[in-house]
Each structure stands twice: as structure tokens, then as C-alpha cells.
Amino acid sequence: MKTLRLPSRSLLGLLALGVLGACGPSPTTITLEPPELRYLRTQGQNLPLNYTVLDADGRRMMDARLRWTSSAPDVASVLEDGTVVARKSGKTIIGVQGGGAKAALPLDLTILASLDVRAPGADFVEMGRTIKLKVVARNEVGHVIPDAVPTFRSSNEAVAHVENGELIASTAGLATVTATLGHLTRAIAVQVVPPDFARLGLNLTSYTFKKKGQSVQVQARAYNRNGAVLDRVPLEWFSSNSAVVTVSPEGRVTAVGQGRAVVSVVAGRRRTAADFIVE
């Protein structure tokens, strides 16, 4: 009869070390970082989370087995790699656990659906005046998003710019102020005029072209309340019928075809016009 030999103590020790080595280190610390993205575009958008997992020796673990949870799955769910999937605007707490370590991250998700920015009177504002901007942002179900503060940029800071939610008109001219909130932008056309701008005048009130191709320069002037000419008042020109006459940004009117048309010049809320006939 054969005798069964038991493994020696040294061999048992090696086997134990092998089992422990196969298990590997266990997470002892998990750190979650808040996402940088404040406003989301759509429902179902992925929001990757940055996180760090350390073992007992402070070494980073790249392939640790983690379990993710969301306290409000109807607001957001979590994939196995820690990616948050937004379901709707709302609050949730993202939890993660691995080994003896755990961490939690509160999230306030906002799906930005619309942005409305208004500056009443910005199309004709006098130098030195300020206009309180009206900002309304809404989420995917139409609820107003509180404390939504866009960033503002002006195409001409010398003419107009925004400070503390107010549009400041500095010098006469044109500018476009752009508001940006998340992925949405809105533009506001601004026209700043001298404080005593009263009316516009033209060097002619009617003109007749004898044939097509002829042109004439129309001169427009801006005046204050005392009749003095004002400089730096931006002007815009329009033709009521471009098939009859066209007008350049500098006020040159050109005959195109037979008929009658009105050429208007506009500065903010001030307007004047002249009649043109092409025979």
C-alpha cells in the first residue's frame, strides 16, 4: 500500500503567496473629480468622469474592478467605465465602490435647450447710456434655468461692451455683442449715437435718371437739436426696388431698370428718404 505524502511547509508557503499574488492589491482610496462641462446639449449625452484609484501603498490602479451607482437613475445612469449618461435635467449622486474604498459625487445636470438675450433699445442708444440685459435660459422641458450667466464679447469694445449684466454705450458706432452660454450663442446688434442726435437730412429729395447705368451720389447728414452736423453716426442705405435702382453702403444710387423706387437712409430710429425715377 502506497503512502500519501503531504506537501512540505515551504511548498505550502509558496502556494499561499501565489494565491495572494493572484488576488493583487485592493483599492483603498477613490477620488472623483467634478466634470468641467456645466451645460449639456441633449438627453442621452455621455459625460465621462475623471477618477483616481490608489492602493494601500499609494500606487495608482488602472484596472481596478469598480461598481458604479446613481441615486437617481431617471436623471442619469452610469456605465461600467464611469461614464455618466444624462437622462434629464436634475440632481443625482454618483457612487463608486471597489475593495474597501468608496466615493460619492453629487451632480446637478442641466440640459440647455434655449437661450434668449435681449437689450431693449440697443439698436439706438445714446453715448454714455447703459442698458440692463435680459437673459432667459431654459432646459429641455422649458423650465427657466436659475443663475444662468452667459459670457459676453463685443466686436468693438470701444463702441459698446458688457459689464455686470449691463450694456455700456461708450462711443458712436456699430458693434455686435455676442452672448455665449454652454453650446448656445446669441448676437445683439448695437448702434450707439451721439446724445443729441435729432434727425437725418439728404442733399436731394428726388432724382430722375434718363437711362440705365447712370448713377448719383446721395449725401446724408446727421444733425443735433440745434441743427449742427454730427460726425460718427453710422448709416444704412436701402432701396425699395433693386430692379429699378441700387444703392451702395456709401449712398451711391445707380439706375438699373425703368420704374420708380425709394432710397432710404437709416440711423437707428431716425430715417429719411428720396424718390428716384428711371425713364
PDB file of C-alpha atoms in Angstrom:
ATOM      1  CA  MET A   1       0.000   0.000   0.000  1.00  0.00           C
ATOM      2  CA  LYS A   2       1.379   3.405  -1.073  1.00  0.00           C
ATOM      3  CA  THR A   3       1.857   6.181   1.461  1.00  0.00           C
ATOM      4  CA  LEU A   4       0.458   9.677   0.545  1.00  0.00           C
ATOM      5  CA  ARG A   5       2.977  12.373   1.288  1.00  0.00           C
ATOM      6  CA  LEU A   6       1.736  15.800   2.368  1.00  0.00           C
ATOM      7  CA  PRO A   7       3.387  18.917   0.880  1.00  0.00           C
ATOM      8  CA  SER A   8       6.142  20.384   2.929  1.00  0.00           C
ATOM      9  CA  ARG A   9       5.677  23.658   4.844  1.00  0.00           C
ATOM     10  CA  SER A  10       7.847  25.542   2.363  1.00  0.00           C
ATOM     11  CA  LEU A  11       5.723  24.357  -0.526  1.00  0.00           C
ATOM     12  CA  LEU A  12       2.529  25.366   1.266  1.00  0.00           C
ATOM     13  CA  GLY A  13       4.011  28.814   1.851  1.00  0.00           C
ATOM     14  CA  LEU A  14       4.771  29.227  -1.832  1.00  0.00           C
ATOM     15  CA  LEU A  15       1.227  28.203  -2.731  1.00  0.00           C
ATOM     16  CA  ALA A  16      -0.197  30.760  -0.293  1.00  0.00           C
ATOM     17  CA  LEU A  17       1.949  33.522  -1.753  1.00  0.00           C
ATOM     18  CA  GLY A  18       0.797  32.545  -5.229  1.00  0.00           C
ATOM     19  CA  VAL A  19      -2.853  32.823  -4.221  1.00  0.00           C
ATOM     20  CA  LEU A  20      -2.284  36.234  -2.649  1.00  0.00           C
ATOM     21  CA  GLY A  21      -0.356  37.413  -5.687  1.00  0.00           C
ATOM     22  CA  ALA A  22      -3.196  36.342  -7.955  1.00  0.00           C
ATOM     23  CA  CYS A  23      -5.641  38.409  -5.917  1.00  0.00           C
ATOM     24  CA  GLY A  24      -3.481  41.544  -6.353  1.00  0.00           C
ATOM     25  CA  PRO A  25      -3.710  44.808  -4.458  1.00  0.00           C
ATOM     26  CA  SER A  26      -7.072  46.171  -3.384  1.00  0.00           C
ATOM     27  CA  PRO A  27      -8.302  49.769  -3.794  1.00  0.00           C
ATOM     28  CA  THR A  28      -8.088  51.809  -0.616  1.00  0.00           C
ATOM     29  CA  THR A  29      -8.771  55.307  -1.984  1.00  0.00           C
ATOM     30  CA  ILE A  30     -11.061  56.506  -4.805  1.00  0.00           C
ATOM     31  CA  THR A  31     -11.184  60.180  -5.811  1.00  0.00           C
ATOM     32  CA  LEU A  32     -13.855  61.565  -8.171  1.00  0.00           C
ATOM     33  CA  GLU A  33     -13.416  64.886  -9.996  1.00  0.00           C
ATOM     34  CA  PRO A  34     -16.434  67.071 -10.881  1.00  0.00           C
ATOM     35  CA  PRO A  35     -16.975  67.350 -14.655  1.00  0.00           C
ATOM     36  CA  GLU A  36     -15.945  70.605 -16.307  1.00  0.00           C
ATOM     37  CA  LEU A  37     -18.992  70.675 -18.601  1.00  0.00           C
ATOM     38  CA  ARG A  38     -21.709  72.768 -16.944  1.00  0.00           C
ATOM     39  CA  TYR A  39     -24.431  72.638 -19.609  1.00  0.00           C
ATOM     40  CA  LEU A  40     -25.326  69.592 -21.690  1.00  0.00           C
ATOM     41  CA  ARG A  41     -26.637  69.577 -25.253  1.00  0.00           C
ATOM     42  CA  THR A  42     -29.132  66.729 -25.360  1.00  0.00           C
ATOM     43  CA  GLN A  43     -30.699  63.883 -23.433  1.00  0.00           C
ATOM     44  CA  GLY A  44     -28.567  60.759 -23.687  1.00  0.00           C
ATOM     45  CA  GLN A  45     -25.320  62.746 -23.812  1.00  0.00           C
ATOM     46  CA  ASN A  46     -22.294  60.999 -22.301  1.00  0.00           C
ATOM     47  CA  LEU A  47     -20.339  62.733 -19.575  1.00  0.00           C
ATOM     48  CA  PRO A  48     -17.038  60.951 -18.798  1.00  0.00           C
ATOM     49  CA  LEU A  49     -15.848  61.263 -15.208  1.00  0.00           C
ATOM     50  CA  ASN A  50     -12.208  61.581 -14.217  1.00  0.00           C
ATOM     51  CA  TYR A  51     -11.310  59.454 -11.210  1.00  0.00           C
ATOM     52  CA  THR A  52      -8.238  58.105  -9.438  1.00  0.00           C
ATOM     53  CA  VAL A  53      -7.918  54.745  -7.666  1.00  0.00           C
ATOM     54  CA  LEU A  54      -4.991  54.120  -5.262  1.00  0.00           C
ATOM     55  CA  ASP A  55      -3.895  51.010  -3.394  1.00  0.00           C
ATOM     56  CA  ALA A  56      -2.601  50.848   0.188  1.00  0.00           C
ATOM     57  CA  ASP A  57       0.869  51.926  -0.966  1.00  0.00           C
ATOM     58  CA  GLY A  58      -0.466  54.991  -2.788  1.00  0.00           C
ATOM     59  CA  ARG A  59       0.104  53.456  -6.207  1.00  0.00           C
ATOM     60  CA  ARG A  60      -2.384  54.209  -8.946  1.00  0.00           C
ATOM     61  CA  MET A  61      -4.526  51.269 -10.061  1.00  0.00           C
ATOM     62  CA  MET A  62      -5.512  51.388 -13.710  1.00  0.00           C
ATOM     63  CA  ASP A  63      -7.640  48.245 -13.964  1.00  0.00           C
ATOM     64  CA  ALA A  64      -9.408  48.146 -10.631  1.00  0.00           C
ATOM     65  CA  ARG A  65     -12.817  46.459 -10.545  1.00  0.00           C
ATOM     66  CA  LEU A  66     -15.349  49.118  -9.579  1.00  0.00           C
ATOM     67  CA  ARG A  67     -19.094  49.183  -9.113  1.00  0.00           C
ATOM     68  CA  TRP A  68     -20.929  52.380 -10.107  1.00  0.00           C
ATOM     69  CA  THR A  69     -24.356  53.569  -8.975  1.00  0.00           C
ATOM     70  CA  SER A  70     -26.655  56.562  -9.439  1.00  0.00           C
ATOM     71  CA  SER A  71     -29.063  57.700  -6.738  1.00  0.00           C
ATOM     72  CA  ALA A  72     -31.480  58.926  -9.434  1.00  0.00           C
ATOM     73  CA  PRO A  73     -31.320  56.640 -12.500  1.00  0.00           C
ATOM     74  CA  ASP A  74     -34.094  58.662 -14.174  1.00  0.00           C
ATOM     75  CA  VAL A  75     -31.730  61.673 -14.119  1.00  0.00           C
ATOM     76  CA  ALA A  76     -28.526  59.846 -15.037  1.00  0.00           C
ATOM     77  CA  SER A  77     -27.197  56.326 -15.321  1.00  0.00           C
ATOM     78  CA  VAL A  78     -23.567  55.181 -15.139  1.00  0.00           C
ATOM     79  CA  LEU A  79     -21.706  52.799 -17.442  1.00  0.00           C
ATOM     80  CA  GLU A  80     -19.116  50.297 -16.209  1.00  0.00           C
ATOM     81  CA  ASP A  81     -16.243  52.633 -17.134  1.00  0.00           C
ATOM     82  CA  GLY A  82     -17.660  55.518 -15.069  1.00  0.00           C
ATOM     83  CA  THR A  83     -19.269  57.389 -17.969  1.00  0.00           C
ATOM     84  CA  VAL A  84     -22.412  59.231 -16.858  1.00  0.00           C
ATOM     85  CA  VAL A  85     -25.342  59.164 -19.310  1.00  0.00           C
ATOM     86  CA  ALA A  86     -27.676  62.134 -18.857  1.00  0.00           C
ATOM     87  CA  ARG A  87     -31.386  61.277 -18.994  1.00  0.00           C
ATOM     88  CA  LYS A  88     -32.893  64.606 -17.988  1.00  0.00           C
ATOM     89  CA  SER A  89     -32.070  67.771 -16.060  1.00  0.00           C
ATOM     90  CA  GLY A  90     -31.899  67.191 -12.325  1.00  0.00           C
ATOM     91  CA  LYS A  91     -29.778  66.154  -9.377  1.00  0.00           C
ATOM     92  CA  THR A  92     -28.202  62.800  -8.625  1.00  0.00           C
ATOM     93  CA  ILE A  93     -25.341  61.328  -6.613  1.00  0.00           C
ATOM     94  CA  ILE A  94     -22.859  59.145  -8.454  1.00  0.00           C
ATOM     95  CA  GLY A  95     -21.403  56.441  -6.196  1.00  0.00           C
ATOM     96  CA  VAL A  96     -18.449  54.155  -6.792  1.00  0.00           C
ATOM     97  CA  GLN A  97     -17.088  51.280  -4.727  1.00  0.00           C
ATOM     98  CA  GLY A  98     -14.117  48.973  -5.100  1.00  0.00           C
ATOM     99  CA  GLY A  99     -12.458  46.783  -2.478  1.00  0.00           C
ATOM    100  CA  GLY A 100     -12.760  48.634   0.805  1.00  0.00           C
ATOM    101  CA  ALA A 101     -12.890  52.077  -0.840  1.00  0.00           C
ATOM    102  CA  LYS A 102     -15.893  54.128  -1.851  1.00  0.00           C
ATOM    103  CA  ALA A 103     -16.627  57.672  -3.059  1.00  0.00           C
ATOM    104  CA  ALA A 104     -19.636  59.804  -3.977  1.00  0.00           C
ATOM    105  CA  LEU A 105     -20.043  62.800  -6.287  1.00  0.00           C
ATOM    106  CA  PRO A 106     -23.192  64.998  -6.301  1.00  0.00           C
ATOM    107  CA  LEU A 107     -24.153  66.152  -9.801  1.00  0.00           C
ATOM    108  CA  ASP A 108     -26.584  68.856 -10.878  1.00  0.00           C
ATOM    109  CA  LEU A 109     -27.186  68.158 -14.569  1.00  0.00           C
ATOM    110  CA  THR A 110     -28.653  70.811 -16.850  1.00  0.00           C
ATOM    111  CA  ILE A 111     -29.644  70.171 -20.442  1.00  0.00           C
ATOM    112  CA  LEU A 112     -29.577  73.598 -22.073  1.00  0.00           C
ATOM    113  CA  ALA A 113     -32.265  73.855 -24.762  1.00  0.00           C
ATOM    114  CA  SER A 114     -32.732  77.581 -25.406  1.00  0.00           C
ATOM    115  CA  LEU A 115     -31.163  80.960 -24.696  1.00  0.00           C
ATOM    116  CA  ASP A 116     -32.843  84.347 -25.089  1.00  0.00           C
ATOM    117  CA  VAL A 117     -30.806  87.527 -24.588  1.00  0.00           C
ATOM    118  CA  ARG A 118     -32.348  90.962 -25.075  1.00  0.00           C
ATOM    119  CA  ALA A 119     -31.090  94.522 -24.762  1.00  0.00           C
ATOM    120  CA  PRO A 120     -34.115  96.820 -25.188  1.00  0.00           C
ATOM    121  CA  GLY A 121     -33.159  99.906 -27.207  1.00  0.00           C
ATOM    122  CA  ALA A 122     -29.710  98.665 -28.190  1.00  0.00           C
ATOM    123  CA  ASP A 123     -30.444  99.477 -31.838  1.00  0.00           C
ATOM    124  CA  PHE A 124     -30.443 103.189 -30.956  1.00  0.00           C
ATOM    125  CA  VAL A 125     -28.686 104.007 -27.714  1.00  0.00           C
ATOM    126  CA  GLU A 126     -27.062 107.320 -26.835  1.00  0.00           C
ATOM    127  CA  MET A 127     -23.451 107.565 -25.759  1.00  0.00           C
ATOM    128  CA  GLY A 128     -22.982 107.210 -22.018  1.00  0.00           C
ATOM    129  CA  ARG A 129     -26.181 105.232 -21.505  1.00  0.00           C
ATOM    130  CA  THR A 130     -26.441 101.714 -20.049  1.00  0.00           C
ATOM    131  CA  ILE A 131     -29.000  99.013 -20.792  1.00  0.00           C
ATOM    132  CA  LYS A 132     -29.876  96.188 -18.408  1.00  0.00           C
ATOM    133  CA  LEU A 133     -29.651  92.909 -20.314  1.00  0.00           C
ATOM    134  CA  LYS A 134     -32.464  90.388 -20.024  1.00  0.00           C
ATOM    135  CA  VAL A 135     -31.282  86.766 -20.075  1.00  0.00           C
ATOM    136  CA  VAL A 136     -33.587  83.741 -20.015  1.00  0.00           C
ATOM    137  CA  ALA A 137     -32.223  80.200 -20.422  1.00  0.00           C
ATOM    138  CA  ARG A 138     -34.464  77.119 -20.419  1.00  0.00           C
ATOM    139  CA  ASN A 139     -33.891  73.386 -20.106  1.00  0.00           C
ATOM    140  CA  GLU A 140     -35.317  70.587 -22.261  1.00  0.00           C
ATOM    141  CA  VAL A 141     -38.795  70.811 -20.692  1.00  0.00           C
ATOM    142  CA  GLY A 142     -38.984  74.615 -20.839  1.00  0.00           C
ATOM    143  CA  HIS A 143     -38.158  75.368 -17.214  1.00  0.00           C
ATOM    144  CA  VAL A 144     -36.144  78.529 -16.567  1.00  0.00           C
ATOM    145  CA  ILE A 145     -32.564  77.801 -15.525  1.00  0.00           C
ATOM    146  CA  PRO A 146     -31.768  79.980 -12.482  1.00  0.00           C
ATOM    147  CA  ASP A 147     -28.491  81.882 -12.255  1.00  0.00           C
ATOM    148  CA  ALA A 148     -27.668  81.360 -15.945  1.00  0.00           C
ATOM    149  CA  VAL A 149     -24.944  83.928 -16.695  1.00  0.00           C
ATOM    150  CA  PRO A 150     -23.578  83.984 -20.257  1.00  0.00           C
ATOM    151  CA  THR A 151     -20.170  85.323 -21.207  1.00  0.00           C
ATOM    152  CA  PHE A 152     -20.264  88.396 -23.444  1.00  0.00           C
ATOM    153  CA  ARG A 153     -17.944  89.520 -26.229  1.00  0.00           C
ATOM    154  CA  SER A 154     -18.167  92.722 -28.275  1.00  0.00           C
ATOM    155  CA  SER A 155     -16.962  93.113 -31.843  1.00  0.00           C
ATOM    156  CA  ASN A 156     -15.941  96.667 -30.938  1.00  0.00           C
ATOM    157  CA  GLU A 157     -15.205  97.223 -27.260  1.00  0.00           C
ATOM    158  CA  ALA A 158     -14.661 100.930 -27.867  1.00  0.00           C
ATOM    159  CA  VAL A 159     -18.287 101.306 -29.009  1.00  0.00           C
ATOM    160  CA  ALA A 160     -20.095  99.010 -26.567  1.00  0.00           C
ATOM    161  CA  HIS A 161     -19.296  96.300 -24.057  1.00  0.00           C
ATOM    162  CA  VAL A 162     -20.968  94.403 -21.203  1.00  0.00           C
ATOM    163  CA  GLU A 163     -20.167  94.712 -17.512  1.00  0.00           C
ATOM    164  CA  ASN A 164     -22.115  93.070 -14.676  1.00  0.00           C
ATOM    165  CA  GLY A 165     -25.055  92.297 -16.931  1.00  0.00           C
ATOM    166  CA  GLU A 166     -25.312  95.818 -18.366  1.00  0.00           C
ATOM    167  CA  LEU A 167     -24.605  97.014 -21.898  1.00  0.00           C
ATOM    168  CA  ILE A 168     -22.470 100.162 -21.769  1.00  0.00           C
ATOM    169  CA  ALA A 169     -22.564 102.529 -24.758  1.00  0.00           C
ATOM    170  CA  SER A 170     -19.216 104.308 -24.961  1.00  0.00           C
ATOM    171  CA  THR A 171     -18.719 105.956 -28.347  1.00  0.00           C
ATOM    172  CA  ALA A 172     -20.777 106.411 -31.514  1.00  0.00           C
ATOM    173  CA  GLY A 173     -20.617 103.467 -33.889  1.00  0.00           C
ATOM    174  CA  LEU A 174     -21.783  99.927 -34.569  1.00  0.00           C
ATOM    175  CA  ALA A 175     -20.999  96.773 -32.627  1.00  0.00           C
ATOM    176  CA  THR A 176     -22.244  93.224 -32.269  1.00  0.00           C
ATOM    177  CA  VAL A 177     -22.398  91.844 -28.754  1.00  0.00           C
ATOM    178  CA  THR A 178     -22.359  88.045 -28.588  1.00  0.00           C
ATOM    179  CA  ALA A 179     -23.638  86.120 -25.574  1.00  0.00           C
ATOM    180  CA  THR A 180     -22.424  82.540 -25.033  1.00  0.00           C
ATOM    181  CA  LEU A 181     -23.840  80.019 -22.579  1.00  0.00           C
ATOM    182  CA  GLY A 182     -22.657  76.459 -22.958  1.00  0.00           C
ATOM    183  CA  HIS A 183     -23.081  75.483 -26.612  1.00  0.00           C
ATOM    184  CA  LEU A 184     -25.555  78.293 -27.430  1.00  0.00           C
ATOM    185  CA  THR A 185     -24.754  81.812 -28.678  1.00  0.00           C
ATOM    186  CA  ARG A 186     -26.925  84.832 -29.342  1.00  0.00           C
ATOM    187  CA  ALA A 187     -25.982  88.106 -31.071  1.00  0.00           C
ATOM    188  CA  ILE A 188     -27.241  91.616 -30.312  1.00  0.00           C
ATOM    189  CA  ALA A 189     -26.845  94.424 -32.859  1.00  0.00           C
ATOM    190  CA  VAL A 190     -25.850  97.662 -31.127  1.00  0.00           C
ATOM    191  CA  GLN A 191     -25.875 101.162 -32.576  1.00  0.00           C
ATOM    192  CA  VAL A 192     -24.529 103.975 -30.414  1.00  0.00           C
ATOM    193  CA  VAL A 193     -25.311 107.562 -31.439  1.00  0.00           C
ATOM    194  CA  PRO A 194     -24.322 110.981 -30.078  1.00  0.00           C
ATOM    195  CA  PRO A 195     -26.503 112.044 -27.150  1.00  0.00           C
ATOM    196  CA  ASP A 196     -28.199 114.908 -29.036  1.00  0.00           C
ATOM    197  CA  PHE A 197     -28.817 113.174 -32.370  1.00  0.00           C
ATOM    198  CA  ALA A 198     -32.138 114.570 -33.604  1.00  0.00           C
ATOM    199  CA  ARG A 199     -32.634 113.974 -37.341  1.00  0.00           C
ATOM    200  CA  LEU A 200     -31.238 112.963 -40.727  1.00  0.00           C
ATOM    201  CA  GLY A 201     -31.136 115.029 -43.899  1.00  0.00           C
ATOM    202  CA  LEU A 202     -30.332 114.379 -47.593  1.00  0.00           C
ATOM    203  CA  ASN A 203     -28.864 116.659 -50.252  1.00  0.00           C
ATOM    204  CA  LEU A 204     -31.787 115.767 -52.552  1.00  0.00           C
ATOM    205  CA  THR A 205     -35.345 114.552 -52.157  1.00  0.00           C
ATOM    206  CA  SER A 206     -35.981 113.307 -55.713  1.00  0.00           C
ATOM    207  CA  TYR A 207     -33.979 112.485 -58.823  1.00  0.00           C
ATOM    208  CA  THR A 208     -34.689 111.282 -62.375  1.00  0.00           C
ATOM    209  CA  PHE A 209     -32.307 109.111 -64.402  1.00  0.00           C
ATOM    210  CA  LYS A 210     -32.512 109.438 -68.179  1.00  0.00           C
ATOM    211  CA  LYS A 211     -31.171 105.945 -68.821  1.00  0.00           C
ATOM    212  CA  LYS A 212     -29.957 102.809 -67.163  1.00  0.00           C
ATOM    213  CA  GLY A 213     -26.412 102.761 -65.848  1.00  0.00           C
ATOM    214  CA  GLN A 214     -26.375 106.352 -64.627  1.00  0.00           C
ATOM    215  CA  SER A 215     -25.569 106.990 -61.003  1.00  0.00           C
ATOM    216  CA  VAL A 216     -25.598 109.809 -58.484  1.00  0.00           C
ATOM    217  CA  GLN A 217     -24.026 110.243 -55.057  1.00  0.00           C
ATOM    218  CA  VAL A 218     -26.537 110.958 -52.312  1.00  0.00           C
ATOM    219  CA  GLN A 219     -25.163 112.678 -49.246  1.00  0.00           C
ATOM    220  CA  ALA A 220     -26.740 112.148 -45.848  1.00  0.00           C
ATOM    221  CA  ARG A 221     -26.112 114.237 -42.764  1.00  0.00           C
ATOM    222  CA  ALA A 222     -26.983 113.747 -39.118  1.00  0.00           C
ATOM    223  CA  TYR A 223     -27.992 116.808 -37.111  1.00  0.00           C
ATOM    224  CA  ASN A 224     -28.413 117.605 -33.440  1.00  0.00           C
ATOM    225  CA  ARG A 225     -31.268 119.562 -31.930  1.00  0.00           C
ATOM    226  CA  ASN A 226     -29.552 122.865 -32.771  1.00  0.00           C
ATOM    227  CA  GLY A 227     -29.034 121.957 -36.422  1.00  0.00           C
ATOM    228  CA  ALA A 228     -25.307 121.271 -36.146  1.00  0.00           C
ATOM    229  CA  VAL A 229     -23.865 118.391 -38.171  1.00  0.00           C
ATOM    230  CA  LEU A 230     -22.842 115.343 -36.154  1.00  0.00           C
ATOM    231  CA  ASP A 231     -19.943 113.087 -37.077  1.00  0.00           C
ATOM    232  CA  ARG A 232     -19.559 109.347 -36.497  1.00  0.00           C
ATOM    233  CA  VAL A 233     -23.224 108.473 -36.935  1.00  0.00           C
ATOM    234  CA  PRO A 234     -23.364 105.078 -38.740  1.00  0.00           C
ATOM    235  CA  LEU A 235     -25.758 104.995 -41.681  1.00  0.00           C
ATOM    236  CA  GLU A 236     -27.533 102.175 -43.520  1.00  0.00           C
ATOM    237  CA  TRP A 237     -28.938 102.512 -47.040  1.00  0.00           C
ATOM    238  CA  PHE A 238     -31.893 100.659 -48.595  1.00  0.00           C
ATOM    239  CA  SER A 239     -33.668 100.559 -51.961  1.00  0.00           C
ATOM    240  CA  SER A 240     -37.372  99.756 -52.106  1.00  0.00           C
ATOM    241  CA  ASN A 241     -36.881  98.117 -55.538  1.00  0.00           C
ATOM    242  CA  SER A 242     -33.429  96.918 -56.518  1.00  0.00           C
ATOM    243  CA  ALA A 243     -34.717  96.129 -60.019  1.00  0.00           C
ATOM    244  CA  VAL A 244     -35.081  99.896 -60.525  1.00  0.00           C
ATOM    245  CA  VAL A 245     -32.174 101.366 -58.530  1.00  0.00           C
ATOM    246  CA  THR A 246     -29.485 100.015 -56.251  1.00  0.00           C
ATOM    247  CA  VAL A 247     -27.672 101.882 -53.511  1.00  0.00           C
ATOM    248  CA  SER A 248     -24.146 101.272 -52.187  1.00  0.00           C
ATOM    249  CA  PRO A 249     -23.166 101.370 -48.489  1.00  0.00           C
ATOM    250  CA  GLU A 250     -21.749 104.841 -49.199  1.00  0.00           C
ATOM    251  CA  GLY A 251     -25.005 106.168 -50.691  1.00  0.00           C
ATOM    252  CA  ARG A 252     -24.278 105.984 -54.434  1.00  0.00           C
ATOM    253  CA  VAL A 253     -27.542 105.278 -56.297  1.00  0.00           C
ATOM    254  CA  THR A 254     -27.385 103.514 -59.704  1.00  0.00           C
ATOM    255  CA  ALA A 255     -30.174 103.156 -62.282  1.00  0.00           C
ATOM    256  CA  VAL A 256     -30.920  99.510 -63.158  1.00  0.00           C
ATOM    257  CA  GLY A 257     -34.292  99.438 -64.934  1.00  0.00           C
ATOM    258  CA  GLN A 258     -37.321 101.575 -65.724  1.00  0.00           C
ATOM    259  CA  GLY A 259     -39.641 102.445 -62.901  1.00  0.00           C
ATOM    260  CA  ARG A 260     -39.848 104.227 -59.574  1.00  0.00           C
ATOM    261  CA  ALA A 261     -38.145 103.422 -56.260  1.00  0.00           C
ATOM    262  CA  VAL A 262     -37.480 104.971 -52.877  1.00  0.00           C
ATOM    263  CA  VAL A 263     -33.992 105.070 -51.383  1.00  0.00           C
ATOM    264  CA  SER A 264     -33.928 105.312 -47.599  1.00  0.00           C
ATOM    265  CA  VAL A 265     -31.131 106.047 -45.181  1.00  0.00           C
ATOM    266  CA  VAL A 266     -31.458 104.878 -41.601  1.00  0.00           C
ATOM    267  CA  ALA A 267     -29.554 105.603 -38.417  1.00  0.00           C
ATOM    268  CA  GLY A 268     -31.103 103.722 -35.542  1.00  0.00           C
ATOM    269  CA  ARG A 269     -34.653 105.006 -35.268  1.00  0.00           C
ATOM    270  CA  ARG A 270     -34.069 108.019 -37.491  1.00  0.00           C
ATOM    271  CA  ARG A 271     -34.949 107.711 -41.180  1.00  0.00           C
ATOM    272  CA  THR A 272     -35.256 109.857 -44.281  1.00  0.00           C
ATOM    273  CA  ALA A 273     -35.754 109.033 -47.970  1.00  0.00           C
ATOM    274  CA  ALA A 274     -35.641 110.267 -51.568  1.00  0.00           C
ATOM    275  CA  ASP A 275     -37.664 109.307 -54.671  1.00  0.00           C
ATOM    276  CA  PHE A 276     -35.948 108.032 -57.820  1.00  0.00           C
ATOM    277  CA  ILE A 277     -37.330 107.555 -61.350  1.00  0.00           C
ATOM    278  CA  VAL A 278     -35.603 105.722 -64.194  1.00  0.00           C
ATOM    279  CA  GLU A 279     -37.021 106.658 -67.622  1.00  0.00           C
TER     280      GLU A 279
END
